[in-house]
Amino acid sequence: MIEPVLARVRDLTGETALLAKLADDKVVYLIVAESKQTIRFSHQPGGFKAVHATSSGKALLSVLSEDERQKWFKTYPGFASYTETTLTSQAAFDRDLQAGIQRGWQRSLGENVEDVMSISLGFKAYEQPFAIVVAGPLGRMQKNEATTGQQLKEVKALLYAALPSANLTFVGEDSR
Protein backbone atom coordinates (compact mmCIF):
# COMPACT_ATOMS: atom_id res chain seq x y z
CA MET A 1 0.00 0.00 0.00
CA ILE A 2 2.47 2.65 1.16
CA GLU A 3 5.60 1.29 -0.57
CA PRO A 4 4.64 2.79 -3.97
CA VAL A 5 4.16 6.17 -2.29
CA LEU A 6 7.65 5.99 -0.76
CA ALA A 7 9.14 4.91 -4.09
CA ARG A 8 7.45 7.89 -5.74
CA VAL A 9 8.82 10.26 -3.09
CA ARG A 10 12.31 8.79 -3.58
CA ASP A 11 12.03 9.18 -7.36
CA LEU A 12 10.67 12.74 -7.13
CA THR A 13 13.35 13.93 -4.72
CA GLY A 14 16.27 11.69 -5.64
CA GLU A 15 16.80 11.07 -1.92
CA THR A 16 16.03 8.26 0.52
CA ALA A 17 12.35 8.14 1.57
CA LEU A 18 11.19 6.54 4.81
CA LEU A 19 7.98 5.86 6.71
CA ALA A 20 8.29 6.61 10.43
CA LYS A 21 6.13 5.99 13.49
CA LEU A 22 6.41 6.69 17.21
CA ALA A 23 7.58 3.74 19.31
CA ASP A 24 7.29 4.87 22.92
CA ASP A 25 9.94 7.60 23.28
CA LYS A 26 11.70 6.97 19.94
CA VAL A 27 11.09 7.15 16.22
CA VAL A 28 11.10 3.83 14.39
CA TYR A 29 11.57 3.62 10.63
CA LEU A 30 9.14 1.06 9.25
CA ILE A 31 9.88 1.15 5.52
CA VAL A 32 12.88 2.54 3.62
CA ALA A 33 13.07 3.36 -0.10
CA GLU A 34 16.77 4.05 -0.45
CA SER A 35 18.08 6.67 -2.86
CA LYS A 36 19.81 5.43 -5.99
CA GLN A 37 22.52 8.09 -5.64
CA THR A 38 26.03 7.02 -4.66
CA ILE A 39 26.19 9.41 -1.69
CA ARG A 40 22.93 8.97 0.24
CA PHE A 41 21.30 8.55 3.62
CA SER A 42 20.97 4.86 4.45
CA HIS A 43 18.90 3.28 7.20
CA GLN A 44 17.45 -0.14 7.93
CA PRO A 45 13.75 -0.75 8.59
CA GLY A 46 13.25 -1.22 12.32
CA GLY A 47 15.96 1.29 13.20
CA PHE A 48 15.35 3.80 15.97
CA LYS A 49 16.24 7.50 16.36
CA ALA A 50 15.67 10.15 19.02
CA VAL A 51 12.45 12.12 18.61
CA HIS A 52 13.95 15.51 19.45
CA ALA A 53 16.84 15.22 17.00
CA THR A 54 14.95 14.23 13.84
CA SER A 55 12.52 15.81 11.42
CA SER A 56 10.51 12.61 11.68
CA GLY A 57 10.12 13.06 15.43
CA LYS A 58 9.01 16.65 14.95
CA ALA A 59 6.55 15.61 12.22
CA LEU A 60 5.13 12.83 14.38
CA LEU A 61 4.58 15.17 17.32
CA SER A 62 3.21 17.93 15.08
CA VAL A 63 0.06 15.90 14.41
CA LEU A 64 -0.68 15.49 18.12
CA SER A 65 -2.80 18.03 19.96
CA GLU A 66 -0.99 20.40 22.32
CA ASP A 67 -2.33 18.42 25.29
CA GLU A 68 -1.18 15.11 23.78
CA ARG A 69 2.29 16.58 23.13
CA GLN A 70 2.66 17.90 26.67
CA LYS A 71 1.55 14.55 28.10
CA TRP A 72 4.01 12.74 25.82
CA PHE A 73 6.90 14.99 26.94
CA LYS A 74 6.25 14.21 30.62
CA THR A 75 7.76 10.76 30.06
CA TYR A 76 10.45 11.76 27.53
CA PRO A 77 13.89 10.80 28.88
CA GLY A 78 15.65 14.03 27.87
CA PHE A 79 17.25 16.04 25.13
CA ALA A 80 20.61 14.35 24.62
CA SER A 81 23.07 16.09 22.31
CA TYR A 82 24.14 14.11 19.23
CA THR A 83 25.77 16.93 17.24
CA GLU A 84 26.47 20.64 17.67
CA THR A 85 23.06 21.43 16.15
CA THR A 86 20.91 19.08 18.26
CA LEU A 87 18.02 20.84 19.99
CA THR A 88 18.74 20.22 23.67
CA SER A 89 15.70 21.75 25.39
CA GLN A 90 11.96 21.44 25.10
CA ALA A 91 11.69 25.22 24.52
CA ALA A 92 14.04 25.04 21.51
CA PHE A 93 12.23 21.96 20.23
CA ASP A 94 8.83 23.64 20.58
CA ARG A 95 10.01 26.75 18.68
CA ASP A 96 11.36 24.60 15.86
CA LEU A 97 8.20 22.46 15.83
CA GLN A 98 5.98 25.55 15.52
CA ALA A 99 8.16 26.94 12.70
CA GLY A 100 7.73 23.62 10.89
CA ILE A 101 3.96 23.69 11.36
CA GLN A 102 3.89 27.17 9.79
CA ARG A 103 6.18 26.05 6.95
CA GLY A 104 4.13 22.93 6.22
CA TRP A 105 6.95 20.44 6.86
CA GLN A 106 9.48 19.66 9.58
CA ARG A 107 13.25 19.61 9.12
CA SER A 108 16.42 18.51 10.84
CA LEU A 109 19.69 20.17 9.90
CA GLY A 110 22.37 17.75 11.06
CA GLU A 111 20.72 17.42 14.48
CA ASN A 112 21.08 13.64 14.73
CA VAL A 113 23.87 12.90 12.27
CA GLU A 114 26.27 15.59 11.08
CA ASP A 115 26.02 16.37 7.38
CA VAL A 116 22.56 14.77 7.07
CA MET A 117 19.39 16.77 6.56
CA SER A 118 15.85 15.46 6.56
CA ILE A 119 12.46 16.91 5.75
CA SER A 120 9.27 15.26 7.00
CA LEU A 121 5.52 15.45 6.61
CA GLY A 122 3.46 14.23 9.55
CA PHE A 123 0.00 12.72 9.27
CA LYS A 124 -2.39 10.49 11.15
CA ALA A 125 -3.68 7.25 9.65
CA TYR A 126 -6.00 4.99 11.61
CA GLU A 127 -5.69 7.57 14.45
CA GLN A 128 -1.92 6.89 14.73
CA PRO A 129 0.85 9.41 13.92
CA PHE A 130 3.13 8.62 10.97
CA ALA A 131 5.66 10.61 8.96
CA ILE A 132 7.01 10.46 5.44
CA VAL A 133 10.68 11.42 5.59
CA VAL A 134 13.14 12.50 2.90
CA ALA A 135 16.79 12.33 3.99
CA GLY A 136 20.10 12.96 2.30
CA PRO A 137 23.39 14.84 2.41
CA LEU A 138 23.04 18.25 4.07
CA GLY A 139 24.45 20.31 1.19
CA ARG A 140 22.25 18.72 -1.46
CA MET A 141 19.14 18.77 0.72
CA GLN A 142 19.57 22.42 1.74
CA LYS A 143 19.74 23.48 -1.91
CA ASN A 144 16.48 21.64 -2.59
CA GLU A 145 14.62 22.22 0.69
CA ALA A 146 11.75 24.35 -0.64
CA THR A 147 11.21 22.05 -3.62
CA THR A 148 11.36 18.91 -1.47
CA GLY A 149 8.97 20.41 1.09
CA GLN A 150 6.51 21.27 -1.65
CA GLN A 151 6.84 17.78 -3.15
CA LEU A 152 6.04 16.26 0.25
CA LYS A 153 2.93 18.43 0.55
CA GLU A 154 1.85 17.21 -2.91
CA VAL A 155 2.29 13.58 -1.78
CA LYS A 156 -0.88 13.98 0.32
CA ALA A 157 -2.95 13.08 -2.75
CA LEU A 158 -0.95 9.85 -3.17
CA LEU A 159 -1.52 8.99 0.48
CA TYR A 160 -5.27 9.56 0.17
CA ALA A 161 -5.32 7.24 -2.86
CA ALA A 162 -3.13 4.57 -1.21
CA LEU A 163 -4.97 4.62 2.12
CA PRO A 164 -8.61 5.45 1.28
CA SER A 165 -10.07 4.05 4.51
CA ALA A 166 -7.35 5.30 6.87
CA ASN A 167 -9.16 8.47 8.01
CA LEU A 168 -6.06 10.52 7.12
CA THR A 169 -5.42 13.85 8.79
CA PHE A 170 -2.64 16.37 8.29
CA VAL A 171 -1.69 19.36 10.43
CA GLY A 172 -4.26 22.09 9.90
CA GLU A 173 -6.64 19.89 7.89
CA ASP A 174 -9.77 17.93 8.70
CA SER A 175 -9.89 14.19 8.03
CA ARG A 176 -11.24 12.78 4.79
mmCIF file of C-alpha atoms in Angstrom:
data_model
loop_
_atom_site.group_PDB
_atom_site.id
_atom_site.type_symbol
_atom_site.label_atom_id
_atom_site.label_comp_id
_atom_site.label_asym_id
_atom_site.label_seq_id
_atom_site.Cartn_x
_atom_site.Cartn_y
_atom_site.Cartn_z
ATOM 1 C CA MET A 1 0.000 0.000 0.000
ATOM 2 C CA ILE A 2 2.469 2.645 1.158
ATOM 3 C CA GLU A 3 5.600 1.290 -0.568
ATOM 4 C CA PRO A 4 4.644 2.786 -3.972
ATOM 5 C CA VAL A 5 4.161 6.170 -2.290
ATOM 6 C CA LEU A 6 7.649 5.989 -0.764
ATOM 7 C CA ALA A 7 9.138 4.906 -4.095
ATOM 8 C CA ARG A 8 7.453 7.893 -5.743
ATOM 9 C CA VAL A 9 8.823 10.255 -3.087
ATOM 10 C CA ARG A 10 12.307 8.788 -3.582
ATOM 11 C CA ASP A 11 12.033 9.177 -7.359
ATOM 12 C CA LEU A 12 10.665 12.742 -7.130
ATOM 13 C CA THR A 13 13.347 13.934 -4.722
ATOM 14 C CA GLY A 14 16.269 11.691 -5.644
ATOM 15 C CA GLU A 15 16.797 11.072 -1.918
ATOM 16 C CA THR A 16 16.026 8.263 0.521
ATOM 17 C CA ALA A 17 12.355 8.141 1.570
ATOM 18 C CA LEU A 18 11.186 6.537 4.807
ATOM 19 C CA LEU A 19 7.983 5.860 6.707
ATOM 20 C CA ALA A 20 8.295 6.609 10.432
ATOM 21 C CA LYS A 21 6.130 5.993 13.492
ATOM 22 C CA LEU A 22 6.412 6.688 17.209
ATOM 23 C CA ALA A 23 7.581 3.744 19.307
ATOM 24 C CA ASP A 24 7.291 4.872 22.924
ATOM 25 C CA ASP A 25 9.945 7.598 23.281
ATOM 26 C CA LYS A 26 11.700 6.971 19.941
ATOM 27 C CA VAL A 27 11.092 7.151 16.217
ATOM 28 C CA VAL A 28 11.103 3.826 14.388
ATOM 29 C CA TYR A 29 11.568 3.624 10.627
ATOM 30 C CA LEU A 30 9.141 1.056 9.251
ATOM 31 C CA ILE A 31 9.877 1.150 5.518
ATOM 32 C CA VAL A 32 12.876 2.541 3.618
ATOM 33 C CA ALA A 33 13.070 3.364 -0.100
ATOM 34 C CA GLU A 34 16.774 4.053 -0.448
ATOM 35 C CA SER A 35 18.084 6.670 -2.861
ATOM 36 C CA LYS A 36 19.810 5.428 -5.986
ATOM 37 C CA GLN A 37 22.522 8.088 -5.644
ATOM 38 C CA THR A 38 26.030 7.023 -4.656
ATOM 39 C CA ILE A 39 26.191 9.413 -1.694
ATOM 40 C CA ARG A 40 22.932 8.975 0.243
ATOM 41 C CA PHE A 41 21.298 8.549 3.623
ATOM 42 C CA SER A 42 20.974 4.863 4.450
ATOM 43 C CA HIS A 43 18.903 3.280 7.200
ATOM 44 C CA GLN A 44 17.450 -0.137 7.934
ATOM 45 C CA PRO A 45 13.746 -0.746 8.595
ATOM 46 C CA GLY A 46 13.251 -1.219 12.318
ATOM 47 C CA GLY A 47 15.964 1.290 13.204
ATOM 48 C CA PHE A 48 15.351 3.802 15.975
ATOM 49 C CA LYS A 49 16.236 7.496 16.360
ATOM 50 C CA ALA A 50 15.672 10.148 19.024
ATOM 51 C CA VAL A 51 12.445 12.115 18.609
ATOM 52 C CA HIS A 52 13.948 15.515 19.451
ATOM 53 C CA ALA A 53 16.842 15.216 16.998
ATOM 54 C CA THR A 54 14.954 14.226 13.837
ATOM 55 C CA SER A 55 12.524 15.811 11.423
ATOM 56 C CA SER A 56 10.506 12.612 11.678
ATOM 57 C CA GLY A 57 10.118 13.061 15.432
ATOM 58 C CA LYS A 58 9.008 16.648 14.950
ATOM 59 C CA ALA A 59 6.552 15.611 12.224
ATOM 60 C CA LEU A 60 5.127 12.830 14.382
ATOM 61 C CA LEU A 61 4.582 15.171 17.323
ATOM 62 C CA SER A 62 3.206 17.929 15.078
ATOM 63 C CA VAL A 63 0.057 15.896 14.410
ATOM 64 C CA LEU A 64 -0.680 15.492 18.120
ATOM 65 C CA SER A 65 -2.803 18.032 19.963
ATOM 66 C CA GLU A 66 -0.986 20.398 22.319
ATOM 67 C CA ASP A 67 -2.332 18.415 25.289
ATOM 68 C CA GLU A 68 -1.177 15.106 23.776
ATOM 69 C CA ARG A 69 2.295 16.580 23.127
ATOM 70 C CA GLN A 70 2.659 17.900 26.674
ATOM 71 C CA LYS A 71 1.548 14.553 28.102
ATOM 72 C CA TRP A 72 4.013 12.745 25.820
ATOM 73 C CA PHE A 73 6.904 14.990 26.942
ATOM 74 C CA LYS A 74 6.254 14.211 30.620
ATOM 75 C CA THR A 75 7.756 10.756 30.059
ATOM 76 C CA TYR A 76 10.450 11.763 27.530
ATOM 77 C CA PRO A 77 13.894 10.804 28.877
ATOM 78 C CA GLY A 78 15.647 14.027 27.870
ATOM 79 C CA PHE A 79 17.248 16.044 25.131
ATOM 80 C CA ALA A 80 20.615 14.355 24.618
ATOM 81 C CA SER A 81 23.065 16.088 22.308
ATOM 82 C CA TYR A 82 24.140 14.114 19.234
ATOM 83 C CA THR A 83 25.765 16.929 17.239
ATOM 84 C CA GLU A 84 26.471 20.639 17.666
ATOM 85 C CA THR A 85 23.055 21.435 16.149
ATOM 86 C CA THR A 86 20.907 19.077 18.256
ATOM 87 C CA LEU A 87 18.024 20.841 19.993
ATOM 88 C CA THR A 88 18.740 20.221 23.675
ATOM 89 C CA SER A 89 15.704 21.752 25.393
ATOM 90 C CA GLN A 90 11.960 21.441 25.098
ATOM 91 C CA ALA A 91 11.694 25.216 24.516
ATOM 92 C CA ALA A 92 14.043 25.042 21.506
ATOM 93 C CA PHE A 93 12.233 21.964 20.226
ATOM 94 C CA ASP A 94 8.825 23.642 20.585
ATOM 95 C CA ARG A 95 10.015 26.752 18.677
ATOM 96 C CA ASP A 96 11.357 24.596 15.857
ATOM 97 C CA LEU A 97 8.202 22.462 15.827
ATOM 98 C CA GLN A 98 5.977 25.551 15.518
ATOM 99 C CA ALA A 99 8.159 26.941 12.702
ATOM 100 C CA GLY A 100 7.726 23.621 10.886
ATOM 101 C CA ILE A 101 3.964 23.688 11.359
ATOM 102 C CA GLN A 102 3.888 27.167 9.793
ATOM 103 C CA ARG A 103 6.179 26.049 6.946
ATOM 104 C CA GLY A 104 4.133 22.935 6.217
ATOM 105 C CA TRP A 105 6.951 20.442 6.861
ATOM 106 C CA GLN A 106 9.480 19.662 9.580
ATOM 107 C CA ARG A 107 13.245 19.608 9.123
ATOM 108 C CA SER A 108 16.416 18.513 10.836
ATOM 109 C CA LEU A 109 19.694 20.173 9.903
ATOM 110 C CA GLY A 110 22.371 17.747 11.058
ATOM 111 C CA GLU A 111 20.722 17.419 14.476
ATOM 112 C CA ASN A 112 21.078 13.639 14.730
ATOM 113 C CA VAL A 113 23.871 12.903 12.274
ATOM 114 C CA GLU A 114 26.266 15.587 11.081
ATOM 115 C CA ASP A 115 26.025 16.374 7.384
ATOM 116 C CA VAL A 116 22.564 14.773 7.073
ATOM 117 C CA MET A 117 19.387 16.773 6.557
ATOM 118 C CA SER A 118 15.854 15.459 6.561
ATOM 119 C CA ILE A 119 12.456 16.911 5.747
ATOM 120 C CA SER A 120 9.267 15.259 6.995
ATOM 121 C CA LEU A 121 5.522 15.446 6.610
ATOM 122 C CA GLY A 122 3.462 14.225 9.551
ATOM 123 C CA PHE A 123 0.000 12.716 9.268
ATOM 124 C CA LYS A 124 -2.392 10.495 11.146
ATOM 125 C CA ALA A 125 -3.681 7.251 9.650
ATOM 126 C CA TYR A 126 -5.998 4.991 11.605
ATOM 127 C CA GLU A 127 -5.689 7.569 14.447
ATOM 128 C CA GLN A 128 -1.920 6.894 14.734
ATOM 129 C CA PRO A 129 0.854 9.407 13.917
ATOM 130 C CA PHE A 130 3.133 8.624 10.967
ATOM 131 C CA ALA A 131 5.663 10.612 8.964
ATOM 132 C CA ILE A 132 7.013 10.460 5.441
ATOM 133 C CA VAL A 133 10.678 11.422 5.588
ATOM 134 C CA VAL A 134 13.138 12.502 2.901
ATOM 135 C CA ALA A 135 16.791 12.333 3.990
ATOM 136 C CA GLY A 136 20.101 12.958 2.300
ATOM 137 C CA PRO A 137 23.394 14.840 2.410
ATOM 138 C CA LEU A 138 23.038 18.246 4.066
ATOM 139 C CA GLY A 139 24.447 20.310 1.188
ATOM 140 C CA ARG A 140 22.252 18.720 -1.458
ATOM 141 C CA MET A 141 19.140 18.765 0.718
ATOM 142 C CA GLN A 142 19.574 22.421 1.738
ATOM 143 C CA LYS A 143 19.735 23.484 -1.910
ATOM 144 C CA ASN A 144 16.484 21.639 -2.593
ATOM 145 C CA GLU A 145 14.621 22.222 0.689
ATOM 146 C CA ALA A 146 11.752 24.350 -0.644
ATOM 147 C CA THR A 147 11.208 22.049 -3.624
ATOM 148 C CA THR A 148 11.356 18.915 -1.466
ATOM 149 C CA GLY A 149 8.975 20.410 1.093
ATOM 150 C CA GLN A 150 6.507 21.270 -1.647
ATOM 151 C CA GLN A 151 6.840 17.781 -3.152
ATOM 152 C CA LEU A 152 6.038 16.264 0.245
ATOM 153 C CA LYS A 153 2.933 18.428 0.548
ATOM 154 C CA GLU A 154 1.850 17.211 -2.907
ATOM 155 C CA VAL A 155 2.287 13.583 -1.776
ATOM 156 C CA LYS A 156 -0.878 13.980 0.317
ATOM 157 C CA ALA A 157 -2.949 13.079 -2.754
ATOM 158 C CA LEU A 158 -0.950 9.850 -3.173
ATOM 159 C CA LEU A 159 -1.523 8.988 0.478
ATOM 160 C CA TYR A 160 -5.269 9.556 0.169
ATOM 161 C CA ALA A 161 -5.315 7.235 -2.859
ATOM 162 C CA ALA A 162 -3.126 4.572 -1.207
ATOM 163 C CA LEU A 163 -4.975 4.620 2.119
ATOM 164 C CA PRO A 164 -8.610 5.447 1.281
ATOM 165 C CA SER A 165 -10.074 4.054 4.511
ATOM 166 C CA ALA A 166 -7.347 5.301 6.871
ATOM 167 C CA ASN A 167 -9.161 8.469 8.010
ATOM 168 C CA LEU A 168 -6.055 10.516 7.116
ATOM 169 C CA THR A 169 -5.422 13.847 8.792
ATOM 170 C CA PHE A 170 -2.639 16.366 8.290
ATOM 171 C CA VAL A 171 -1.687 19.358 10.431
ATOM 172 C CA GLY A 172 -4.256 22.088 9.898
ATOM 173 C CA GLU A 173 -6.637 19.893 7.887
ATOM 174 C CA ASP A 174 -9.766 17.932 8.700
ATOM 175 C CA SER A 175 -9.890 14.193 8.029
ATOM 176 C CA ARG A 176 -11.243 12.784 4.787
#
